[in-house]
mmCIF file of C-alpha atoms and ligand atoms in Angstrom:
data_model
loop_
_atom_site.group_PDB
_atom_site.id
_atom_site.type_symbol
_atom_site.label_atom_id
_atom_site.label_comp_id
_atom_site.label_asym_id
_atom_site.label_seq_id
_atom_site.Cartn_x
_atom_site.Cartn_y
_atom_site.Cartn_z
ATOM 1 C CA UNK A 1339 -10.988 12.113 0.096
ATOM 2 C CA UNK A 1340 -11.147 9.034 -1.569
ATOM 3 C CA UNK A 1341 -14.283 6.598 -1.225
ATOM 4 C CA UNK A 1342 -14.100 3.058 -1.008
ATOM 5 C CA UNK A 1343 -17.773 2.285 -0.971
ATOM 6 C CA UNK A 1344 -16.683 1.130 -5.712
ATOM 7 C CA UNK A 1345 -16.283 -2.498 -6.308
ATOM 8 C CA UNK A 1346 -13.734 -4.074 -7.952
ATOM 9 C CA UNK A 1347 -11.907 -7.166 -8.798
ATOM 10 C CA UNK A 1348 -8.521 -6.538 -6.530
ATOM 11 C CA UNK A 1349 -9.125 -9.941 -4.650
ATOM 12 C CA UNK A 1350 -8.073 -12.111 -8.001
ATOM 13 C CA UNK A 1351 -5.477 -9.510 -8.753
ATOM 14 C CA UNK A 1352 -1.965 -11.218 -8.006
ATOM 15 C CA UNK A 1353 1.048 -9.538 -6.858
ATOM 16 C CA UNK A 1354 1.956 -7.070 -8.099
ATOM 17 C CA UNK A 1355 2.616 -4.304 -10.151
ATOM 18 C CA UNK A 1356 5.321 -2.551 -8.399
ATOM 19 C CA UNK A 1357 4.721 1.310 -6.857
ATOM 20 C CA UNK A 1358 7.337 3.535 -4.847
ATOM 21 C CA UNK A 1359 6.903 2.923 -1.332
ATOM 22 C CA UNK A 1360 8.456 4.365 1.841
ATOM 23 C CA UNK A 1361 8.620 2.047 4.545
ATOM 24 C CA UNK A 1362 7.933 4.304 7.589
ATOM 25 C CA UNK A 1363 9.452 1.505 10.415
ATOM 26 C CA UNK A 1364 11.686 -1.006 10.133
ATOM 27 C CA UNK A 1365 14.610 -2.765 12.294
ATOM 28 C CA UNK A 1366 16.481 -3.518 9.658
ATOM 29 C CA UNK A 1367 19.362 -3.063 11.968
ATOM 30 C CA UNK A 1368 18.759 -6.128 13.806
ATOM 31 C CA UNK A 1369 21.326 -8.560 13.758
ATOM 32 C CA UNK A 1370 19.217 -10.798 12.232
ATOM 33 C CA UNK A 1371 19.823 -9.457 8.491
ATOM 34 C CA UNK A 1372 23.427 -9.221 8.927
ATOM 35 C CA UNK A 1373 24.357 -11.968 6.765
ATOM 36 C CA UNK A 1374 22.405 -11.110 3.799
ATOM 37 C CA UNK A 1375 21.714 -7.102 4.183
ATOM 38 C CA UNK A 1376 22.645 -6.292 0.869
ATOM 39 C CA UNK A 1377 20.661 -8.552 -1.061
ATOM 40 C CA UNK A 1378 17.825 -8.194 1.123
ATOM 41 C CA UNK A 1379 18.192 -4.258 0.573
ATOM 42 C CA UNK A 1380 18.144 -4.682 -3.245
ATOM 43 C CA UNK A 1381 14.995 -6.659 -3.405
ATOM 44 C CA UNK A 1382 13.447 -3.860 -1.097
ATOM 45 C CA UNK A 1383 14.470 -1.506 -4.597
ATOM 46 C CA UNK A 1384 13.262 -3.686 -6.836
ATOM 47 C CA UNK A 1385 9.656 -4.306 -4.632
ATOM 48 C CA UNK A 1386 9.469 -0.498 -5.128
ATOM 49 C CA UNK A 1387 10.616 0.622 -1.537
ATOM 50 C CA UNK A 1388 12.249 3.658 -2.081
ATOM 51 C CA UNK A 1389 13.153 5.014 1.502
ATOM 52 C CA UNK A 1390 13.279 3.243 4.746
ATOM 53 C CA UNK A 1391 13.046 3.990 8.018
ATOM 54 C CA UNK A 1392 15.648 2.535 10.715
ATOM 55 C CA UNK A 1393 13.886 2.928 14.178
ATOM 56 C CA UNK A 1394 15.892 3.536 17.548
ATOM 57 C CA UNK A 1395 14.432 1.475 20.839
ATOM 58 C CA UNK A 1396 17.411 0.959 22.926
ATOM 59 C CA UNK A 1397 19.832 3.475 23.496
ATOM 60 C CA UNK A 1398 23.398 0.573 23.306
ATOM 61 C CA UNK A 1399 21.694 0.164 19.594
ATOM 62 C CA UNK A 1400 22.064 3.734 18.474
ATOM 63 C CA UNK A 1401 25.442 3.296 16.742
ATOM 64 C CA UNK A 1402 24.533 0.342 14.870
ATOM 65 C CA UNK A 1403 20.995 2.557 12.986
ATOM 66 C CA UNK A 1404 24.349 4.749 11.866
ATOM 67 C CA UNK A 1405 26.310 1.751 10.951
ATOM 68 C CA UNK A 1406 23.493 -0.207 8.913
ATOM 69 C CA UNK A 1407 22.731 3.527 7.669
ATOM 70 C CA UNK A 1408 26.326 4.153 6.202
ATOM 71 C CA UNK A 1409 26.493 0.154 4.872
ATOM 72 C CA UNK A 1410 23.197 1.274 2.553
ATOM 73 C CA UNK A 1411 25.475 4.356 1.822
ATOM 74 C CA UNK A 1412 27.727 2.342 0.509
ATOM 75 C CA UNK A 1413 25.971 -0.203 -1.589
ATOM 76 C CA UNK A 1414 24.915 3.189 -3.239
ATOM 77 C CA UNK A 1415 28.977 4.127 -3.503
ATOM 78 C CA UNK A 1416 30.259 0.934 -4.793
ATOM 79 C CA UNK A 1417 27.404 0.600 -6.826
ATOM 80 C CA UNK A 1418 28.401 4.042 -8.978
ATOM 81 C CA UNK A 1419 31.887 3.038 -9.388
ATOM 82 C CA UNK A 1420 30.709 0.105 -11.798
ATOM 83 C CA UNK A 1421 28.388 1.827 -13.472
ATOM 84 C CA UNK A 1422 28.945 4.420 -15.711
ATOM 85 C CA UNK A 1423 24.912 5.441 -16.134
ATOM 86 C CA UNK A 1424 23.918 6.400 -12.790
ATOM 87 C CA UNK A 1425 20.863 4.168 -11.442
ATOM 88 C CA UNK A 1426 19.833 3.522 -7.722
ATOM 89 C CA UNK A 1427 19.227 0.389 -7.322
ATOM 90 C CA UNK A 1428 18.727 0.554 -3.317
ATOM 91 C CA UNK A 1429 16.694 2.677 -1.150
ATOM 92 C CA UNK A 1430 17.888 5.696 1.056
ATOM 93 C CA UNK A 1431 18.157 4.525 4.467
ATOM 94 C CA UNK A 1432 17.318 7.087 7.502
ATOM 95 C CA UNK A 1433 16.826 7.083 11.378
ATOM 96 C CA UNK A 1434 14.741 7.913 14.059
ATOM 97 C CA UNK A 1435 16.165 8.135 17.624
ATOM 98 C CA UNK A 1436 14.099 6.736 20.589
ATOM 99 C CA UNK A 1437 13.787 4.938 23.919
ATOM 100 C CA UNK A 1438 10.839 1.978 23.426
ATOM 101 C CA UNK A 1439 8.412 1.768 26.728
ATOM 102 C CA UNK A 1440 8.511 -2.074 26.634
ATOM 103 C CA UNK A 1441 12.141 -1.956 27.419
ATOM 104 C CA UNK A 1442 11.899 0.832 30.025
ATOM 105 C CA UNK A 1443 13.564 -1.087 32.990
ATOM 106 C CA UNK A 1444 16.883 -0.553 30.682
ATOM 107 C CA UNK A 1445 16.898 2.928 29.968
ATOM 108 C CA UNK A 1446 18.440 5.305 32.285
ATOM 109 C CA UNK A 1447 18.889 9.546 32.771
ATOM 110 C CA UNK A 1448 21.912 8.735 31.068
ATOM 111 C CA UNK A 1449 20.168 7.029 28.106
ATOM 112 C CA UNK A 1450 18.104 10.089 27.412
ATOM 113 C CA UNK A 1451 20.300 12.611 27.939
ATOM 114 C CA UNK A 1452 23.023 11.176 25.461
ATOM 115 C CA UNK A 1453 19.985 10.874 23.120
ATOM 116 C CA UNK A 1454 19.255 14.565 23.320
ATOM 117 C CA UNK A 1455 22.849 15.711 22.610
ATOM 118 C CA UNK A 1456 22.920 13.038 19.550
ATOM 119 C CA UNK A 1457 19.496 14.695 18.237
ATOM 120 C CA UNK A 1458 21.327 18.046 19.019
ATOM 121 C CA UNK A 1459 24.086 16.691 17.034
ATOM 122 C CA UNK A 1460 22.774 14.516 14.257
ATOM 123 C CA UNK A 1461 19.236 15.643 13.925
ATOM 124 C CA UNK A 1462 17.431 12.253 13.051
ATOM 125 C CA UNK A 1463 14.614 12.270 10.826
ATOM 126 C CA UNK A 1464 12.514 11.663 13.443
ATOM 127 C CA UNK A 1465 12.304 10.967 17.294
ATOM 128 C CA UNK A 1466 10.666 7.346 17.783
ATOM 129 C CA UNK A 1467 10.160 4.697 18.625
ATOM 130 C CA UNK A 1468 8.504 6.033 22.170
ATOM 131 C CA UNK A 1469 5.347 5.667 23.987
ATOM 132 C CA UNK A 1470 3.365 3.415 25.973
ATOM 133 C CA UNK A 1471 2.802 -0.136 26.375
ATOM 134 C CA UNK A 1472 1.366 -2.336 28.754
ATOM 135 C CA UNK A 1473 1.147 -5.796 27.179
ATOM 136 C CA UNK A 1474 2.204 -7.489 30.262
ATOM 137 C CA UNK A 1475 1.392 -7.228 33.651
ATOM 138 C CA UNK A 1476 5.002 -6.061 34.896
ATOM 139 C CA UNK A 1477 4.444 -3.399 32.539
ATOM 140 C CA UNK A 1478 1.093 -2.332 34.444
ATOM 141 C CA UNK A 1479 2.945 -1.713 37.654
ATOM 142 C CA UNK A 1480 2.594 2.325 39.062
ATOM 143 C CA UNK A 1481 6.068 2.473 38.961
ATOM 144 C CA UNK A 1482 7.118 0.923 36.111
ATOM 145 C CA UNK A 1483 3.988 2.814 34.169
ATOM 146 C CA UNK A 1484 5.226 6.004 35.743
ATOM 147 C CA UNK A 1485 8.570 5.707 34.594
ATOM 148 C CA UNK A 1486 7.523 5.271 30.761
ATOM 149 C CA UNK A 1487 4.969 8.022 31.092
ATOM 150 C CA UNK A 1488 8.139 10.267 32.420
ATOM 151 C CA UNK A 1489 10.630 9.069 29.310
ATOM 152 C CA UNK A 1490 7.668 9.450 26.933
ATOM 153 C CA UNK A 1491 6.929 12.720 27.848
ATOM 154 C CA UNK A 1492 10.947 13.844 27.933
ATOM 155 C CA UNK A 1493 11.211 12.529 24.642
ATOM 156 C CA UNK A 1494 8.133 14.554 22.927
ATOM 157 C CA UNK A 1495 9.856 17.453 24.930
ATOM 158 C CA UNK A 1496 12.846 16.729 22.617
ATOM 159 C CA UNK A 1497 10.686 16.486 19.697
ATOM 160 C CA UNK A 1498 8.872 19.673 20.040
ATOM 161 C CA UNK A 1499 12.924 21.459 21.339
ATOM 162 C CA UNK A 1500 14.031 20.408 17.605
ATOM 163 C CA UNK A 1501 10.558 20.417 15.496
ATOM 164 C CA UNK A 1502 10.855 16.484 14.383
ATOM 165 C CA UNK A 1503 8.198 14.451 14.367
ATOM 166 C CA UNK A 1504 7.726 11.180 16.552
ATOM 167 C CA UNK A 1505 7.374 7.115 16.117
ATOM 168 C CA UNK A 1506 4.712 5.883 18.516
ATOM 169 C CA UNK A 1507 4.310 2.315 20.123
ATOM 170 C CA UNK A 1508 1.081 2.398 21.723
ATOM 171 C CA UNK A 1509 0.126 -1.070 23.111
ATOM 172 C CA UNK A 1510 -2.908 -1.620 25.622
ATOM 173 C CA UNK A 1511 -2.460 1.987 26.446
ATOM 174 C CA UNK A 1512 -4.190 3.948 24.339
ATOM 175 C CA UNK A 1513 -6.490 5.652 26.327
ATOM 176 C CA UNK A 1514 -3.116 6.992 28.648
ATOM 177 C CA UNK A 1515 -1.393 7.434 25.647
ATOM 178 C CA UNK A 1516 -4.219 10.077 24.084
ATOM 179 C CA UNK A 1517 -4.732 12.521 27.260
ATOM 180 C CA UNK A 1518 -0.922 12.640 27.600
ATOM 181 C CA UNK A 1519 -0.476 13.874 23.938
ATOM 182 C CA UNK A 1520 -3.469 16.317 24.779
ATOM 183 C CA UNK A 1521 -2.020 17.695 27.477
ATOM 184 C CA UNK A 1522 1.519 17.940 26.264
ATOM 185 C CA UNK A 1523 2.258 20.407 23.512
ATOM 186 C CA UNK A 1524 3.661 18.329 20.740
ATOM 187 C CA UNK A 1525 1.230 19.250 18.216
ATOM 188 C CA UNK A 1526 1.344 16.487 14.988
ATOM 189 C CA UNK A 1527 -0.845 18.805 12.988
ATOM 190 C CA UNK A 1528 2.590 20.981 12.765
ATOM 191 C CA UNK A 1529 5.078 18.406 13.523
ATOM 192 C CA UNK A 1530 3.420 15.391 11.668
ATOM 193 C CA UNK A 1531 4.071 11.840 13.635
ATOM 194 C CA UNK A 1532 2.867 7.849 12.988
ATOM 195 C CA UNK A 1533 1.433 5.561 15.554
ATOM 196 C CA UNK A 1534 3.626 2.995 14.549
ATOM 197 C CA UNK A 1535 1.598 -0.620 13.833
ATOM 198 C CA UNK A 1536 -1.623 0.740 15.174
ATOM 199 C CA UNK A 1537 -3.125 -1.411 17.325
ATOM 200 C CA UNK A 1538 -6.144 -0.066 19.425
ATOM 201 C CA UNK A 1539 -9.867 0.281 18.627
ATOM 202 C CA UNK A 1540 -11.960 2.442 15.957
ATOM 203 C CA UNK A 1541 -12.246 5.378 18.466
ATOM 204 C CA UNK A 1542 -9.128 5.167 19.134
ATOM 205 C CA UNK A 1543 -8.272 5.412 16.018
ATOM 206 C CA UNK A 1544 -9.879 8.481 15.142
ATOM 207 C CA UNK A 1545 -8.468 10.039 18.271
ATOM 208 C CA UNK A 1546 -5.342 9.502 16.859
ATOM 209 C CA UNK A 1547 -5.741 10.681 13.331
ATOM 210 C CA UNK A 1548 -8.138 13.681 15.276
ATOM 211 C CA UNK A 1549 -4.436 14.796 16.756
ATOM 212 C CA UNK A 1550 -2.926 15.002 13.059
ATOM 213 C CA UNK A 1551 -1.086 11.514 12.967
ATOM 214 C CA UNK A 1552 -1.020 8.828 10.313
ATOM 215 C CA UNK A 1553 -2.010 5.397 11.389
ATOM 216 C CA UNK A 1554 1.161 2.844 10.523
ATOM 217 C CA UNK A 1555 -0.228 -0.658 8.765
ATOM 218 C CA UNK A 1556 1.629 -3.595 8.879
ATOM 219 C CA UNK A 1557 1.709 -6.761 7.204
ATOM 220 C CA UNK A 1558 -1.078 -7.622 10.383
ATOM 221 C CA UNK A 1559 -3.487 -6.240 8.017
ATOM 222 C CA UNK A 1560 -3.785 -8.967 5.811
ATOM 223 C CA UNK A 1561 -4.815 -11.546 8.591
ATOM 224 C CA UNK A 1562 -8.688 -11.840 8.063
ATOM 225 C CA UNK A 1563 -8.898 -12.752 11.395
ATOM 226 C CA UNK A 1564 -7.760 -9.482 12.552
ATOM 227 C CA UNK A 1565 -10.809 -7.965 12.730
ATOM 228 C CA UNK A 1566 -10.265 -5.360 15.329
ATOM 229 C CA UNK A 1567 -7.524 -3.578 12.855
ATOM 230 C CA UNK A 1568 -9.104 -3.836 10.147
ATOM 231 C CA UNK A 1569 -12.109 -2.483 11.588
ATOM 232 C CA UNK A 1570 -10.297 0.038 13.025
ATOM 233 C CA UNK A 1571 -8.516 1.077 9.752
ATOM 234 C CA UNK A 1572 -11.806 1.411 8.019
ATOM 235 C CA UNK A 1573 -13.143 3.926 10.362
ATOM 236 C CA UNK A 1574 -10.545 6.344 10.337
ATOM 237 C CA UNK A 1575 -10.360 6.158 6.633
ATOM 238 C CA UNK A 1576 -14.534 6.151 6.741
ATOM 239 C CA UNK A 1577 -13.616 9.574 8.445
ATOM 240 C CA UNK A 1578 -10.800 10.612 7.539
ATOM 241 C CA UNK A 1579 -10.220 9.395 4.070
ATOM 242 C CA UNK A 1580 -7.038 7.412 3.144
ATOM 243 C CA UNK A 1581 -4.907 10.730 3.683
ATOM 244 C CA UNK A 1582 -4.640 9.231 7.594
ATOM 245 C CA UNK A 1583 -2.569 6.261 6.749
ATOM 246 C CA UNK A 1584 1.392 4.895 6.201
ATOM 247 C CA UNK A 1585 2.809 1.945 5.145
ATOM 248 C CA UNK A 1586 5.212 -0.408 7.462
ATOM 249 C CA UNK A 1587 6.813 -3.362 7.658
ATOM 250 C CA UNK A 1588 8.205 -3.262 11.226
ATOM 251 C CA UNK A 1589 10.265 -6.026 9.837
ATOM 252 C CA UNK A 1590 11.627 -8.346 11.349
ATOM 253 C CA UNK A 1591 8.435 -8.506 12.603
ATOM 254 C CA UNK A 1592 4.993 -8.508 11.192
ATOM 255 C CA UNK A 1593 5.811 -11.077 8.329
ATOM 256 C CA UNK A 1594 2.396 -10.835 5.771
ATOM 257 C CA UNK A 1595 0.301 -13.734 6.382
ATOM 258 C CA UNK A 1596 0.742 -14.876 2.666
ATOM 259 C CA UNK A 1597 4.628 -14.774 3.513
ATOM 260 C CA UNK A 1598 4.985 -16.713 6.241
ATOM 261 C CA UNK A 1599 5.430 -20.057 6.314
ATOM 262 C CA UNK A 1600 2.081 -22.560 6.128
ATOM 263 C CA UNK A 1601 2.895 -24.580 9.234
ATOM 264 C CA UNK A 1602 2.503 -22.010 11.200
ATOM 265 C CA UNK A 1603 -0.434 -20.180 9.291
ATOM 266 C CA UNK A 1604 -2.357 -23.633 9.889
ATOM 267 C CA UNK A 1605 -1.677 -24.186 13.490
ATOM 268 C CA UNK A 1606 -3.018 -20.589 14.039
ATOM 269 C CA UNK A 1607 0.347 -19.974 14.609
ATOM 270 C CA UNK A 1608 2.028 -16.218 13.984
ATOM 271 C CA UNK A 1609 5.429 -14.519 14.566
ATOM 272 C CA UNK A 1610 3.659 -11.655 14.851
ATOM 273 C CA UNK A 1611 3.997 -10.721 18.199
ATOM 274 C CA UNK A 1612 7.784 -12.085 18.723
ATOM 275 C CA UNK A 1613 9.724 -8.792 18.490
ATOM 276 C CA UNK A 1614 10.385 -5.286 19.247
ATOM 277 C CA UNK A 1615 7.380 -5.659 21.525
ATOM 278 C CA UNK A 1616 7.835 -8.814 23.443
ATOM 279 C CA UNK A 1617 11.367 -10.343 23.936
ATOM 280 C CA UNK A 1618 14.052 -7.513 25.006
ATOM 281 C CA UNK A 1619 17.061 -8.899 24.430
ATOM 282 C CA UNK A 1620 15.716 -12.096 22.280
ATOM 283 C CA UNK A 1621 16.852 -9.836 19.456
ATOM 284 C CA UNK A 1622 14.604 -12.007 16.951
ATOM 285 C CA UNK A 1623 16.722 -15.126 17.400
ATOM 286 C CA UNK A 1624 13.264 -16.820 17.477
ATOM 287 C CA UNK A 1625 12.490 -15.701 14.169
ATOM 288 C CA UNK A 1626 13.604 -17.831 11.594
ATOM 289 C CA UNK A 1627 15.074 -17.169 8.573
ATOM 290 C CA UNK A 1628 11.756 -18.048 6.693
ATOM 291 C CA UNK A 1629 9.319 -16.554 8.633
ATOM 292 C CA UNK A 1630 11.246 -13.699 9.337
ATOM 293 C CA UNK A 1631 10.156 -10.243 7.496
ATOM 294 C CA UNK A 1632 12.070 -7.962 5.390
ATOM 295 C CA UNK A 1633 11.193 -4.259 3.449
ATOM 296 C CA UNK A 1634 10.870 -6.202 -0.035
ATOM 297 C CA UNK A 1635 7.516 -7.875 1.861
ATOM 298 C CA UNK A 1636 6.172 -4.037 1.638
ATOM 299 C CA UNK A 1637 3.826 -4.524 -1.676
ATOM 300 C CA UNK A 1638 1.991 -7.482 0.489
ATOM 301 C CA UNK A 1639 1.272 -4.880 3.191
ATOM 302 C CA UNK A 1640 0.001 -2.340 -0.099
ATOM 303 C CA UNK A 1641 -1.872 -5.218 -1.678
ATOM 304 C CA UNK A 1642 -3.600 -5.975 1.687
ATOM 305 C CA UNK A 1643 -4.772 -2.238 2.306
ATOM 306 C CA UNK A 1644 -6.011 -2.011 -0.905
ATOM 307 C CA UNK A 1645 -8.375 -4.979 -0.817
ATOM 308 C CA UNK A 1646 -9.657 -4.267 2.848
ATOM 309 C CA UNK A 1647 -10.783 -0.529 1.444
ATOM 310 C CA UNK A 1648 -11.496 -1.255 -2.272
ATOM 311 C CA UNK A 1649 -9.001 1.366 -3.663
ATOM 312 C CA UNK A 1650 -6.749 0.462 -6.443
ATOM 313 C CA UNK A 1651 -2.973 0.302 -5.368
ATOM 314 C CA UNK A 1652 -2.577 2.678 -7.875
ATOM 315 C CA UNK A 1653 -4.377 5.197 -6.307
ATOM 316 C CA UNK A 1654 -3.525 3.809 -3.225
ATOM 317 C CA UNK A 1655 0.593 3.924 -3.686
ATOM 318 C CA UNK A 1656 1.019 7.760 -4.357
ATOM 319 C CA UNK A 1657 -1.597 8.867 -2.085
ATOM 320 C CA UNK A 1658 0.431 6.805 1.394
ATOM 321 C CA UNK A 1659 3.898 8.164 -0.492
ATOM 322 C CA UNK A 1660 2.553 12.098 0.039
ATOM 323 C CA UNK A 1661 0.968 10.891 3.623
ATOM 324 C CA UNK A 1662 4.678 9.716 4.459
ATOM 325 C CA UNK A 1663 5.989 13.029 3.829
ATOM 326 C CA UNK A 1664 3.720 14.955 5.411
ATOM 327 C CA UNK A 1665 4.052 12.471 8.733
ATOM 328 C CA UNK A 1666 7.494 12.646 8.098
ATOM 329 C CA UNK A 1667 8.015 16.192 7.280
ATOM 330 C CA UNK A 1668 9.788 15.420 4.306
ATOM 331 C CA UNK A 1669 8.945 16.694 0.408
ATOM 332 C CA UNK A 1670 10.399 13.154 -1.285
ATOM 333 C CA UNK A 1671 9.497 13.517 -4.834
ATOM 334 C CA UNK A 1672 7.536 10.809 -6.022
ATOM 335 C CA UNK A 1673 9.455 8.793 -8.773
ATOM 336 C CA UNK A 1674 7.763 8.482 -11.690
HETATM 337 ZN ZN1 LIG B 2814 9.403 -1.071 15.999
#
């Protein structure tokens, strides 16, 4: 365990020295980045992210995780044909297959059932993103509720059928969200697992991080006005030690404070919210191209961690690179 009661001077340290990272969620998919994917996918290399995530929440968007996937495949190819020294220069793209509860009124039997024969087929890296949310008051409906509870539950069924581990959203549903994973037997101490951009209180924190999952930060961290997080993060670390956590962008959403545009960061203003959680079939076209956020943002959400608990990124960067692996279930080596 690593303690975080040392001081130090990280607050005047600018960005950054650059450490491997594995960005655990992204939707780097979206539409949104088609015009300047490759690019974009570069910078993530050169910011240090190493692998990326590409996380499934609506079944008709499967096939385009595998497209973006094999277009990051490629850069790789075309990149090797040029060079006669072998050098990555982007990261490895993978997938995780799921049906999001804030779009639940979409998915269908048929939805999960073509899911399971894909996982049966393709075996994802993981099965995510799933879970709970009730953020709005549609959402709260016994119907509605009981029809996300059902998918969630089908889909941990699938995890635990083909040992991967699972994405979780968890919004204003935490409490639900905990006795269902004790009474189901998806066990993240064997299976690993991240609850994804973790939202919920210091309890519910621990609860989380009690079952054997990794607590997902986002770029939300480094809003000083987000004390509930933060406080949050510090306990489970306080308890847990920094072994509990992962790194995220969740990009397009989630956009670092210190990256979005000052407008918006004066009016109290934050994109925040605008995304895979809010606007089904918005598909981010309210995010513009300035505010919007992207893997290379990672080392903000690393630089952010490591001031809130007073650990170097040094020590901070391997240590969330192993806890990716082991939430994962993955054995990356760490590039040195
Ligand atoms: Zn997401």
């Amino acid at each position: 365990m690593i303690h975080t009661d040392s001081h130090s001077a990280l607050n005047h340290t600018p960005l950054p020295a650059i450490y491997p990272l594995i960005d655990t969620h992204t939707h780097f998919d979206a539409s949104v980045f088609d015009n300047d994917r490759q690019p974009q996918t570069q910078q993530a290399y050169e910011q240090g992210v190493r692998h990326l995530v590409l996380i499934g929440y609506l079944q008709r968007y499967f096939s385009r995780l595998y497209e973006t996937q094999q277009a990051i495949e490629q850069m790789h190819l075309s990149e090797d044909k040029d060079k006669t020294d072998r050098r990555d220069v982007y990261p490895v793209a993978h997938i995780a297959l799921g049906l999001h509860p804030f779009y639940i009124e979409q998915h269908t039997d048929a939805h999960l059932s073509s899911m399971a024969q894909m996982v049966q087929e393709q075996r994802p890296l993981a099965i995510g993103e799933i879970g709970l949310d009730t953020y709005t008051d549609a959402m709260k409906q016994p119907e509605v509720f009981a029809k996300q509870e059902r998918f969630f539950k089908a889909q941990l069924d699938i995890a635990v059928r083909h040992k991967l581990p699972v994405m979780l959203h968890i919004r204003k549903a935490h409490a639900e969200a905990l006795a269902l994973l004790k009474a189901h037997s998806y066990d993240a101490h064997k299976l690993g697992g991240i609850a994804h951009s973790f939202s919920g209180g210091e309890q519910e924190a621990k609860a989380f991080v009690k079952l054997g999952f990794k607590l997902g930060v986002t770029g939300q961290i480094t809003n000083h006005n987000a004390k509930k997080l933060r406080r949050a993060i510090k306990a489970a670390v306080d308890n847990y030690g920094i072994e509990c956590l992962v790194l995220e962008t969740d990009c397009p959403d989630m956009t670092p404070i210190m990256c979005q545009e000052a407008d918006n960061i004066s009016t109290g203003q934050s994109n925040s919210q605008s995304a895979a959680g809010q606007s089904p079939d918005n598909e981010w076209q309210g995010t513009d191209g300035h505010n919007r956020n992207v893997p290379a943002n990672l080392p903000w959400v690393l630089k952010g961690l490591s001031e809130l608990l007073d650990v170097e990124p040094e020590v901070l960067a391997p240590q969330l690179w192993q806890n990716s692996c082991e939430a994962l279930q993955t054995s990356w080596p760490y590039p040195t």
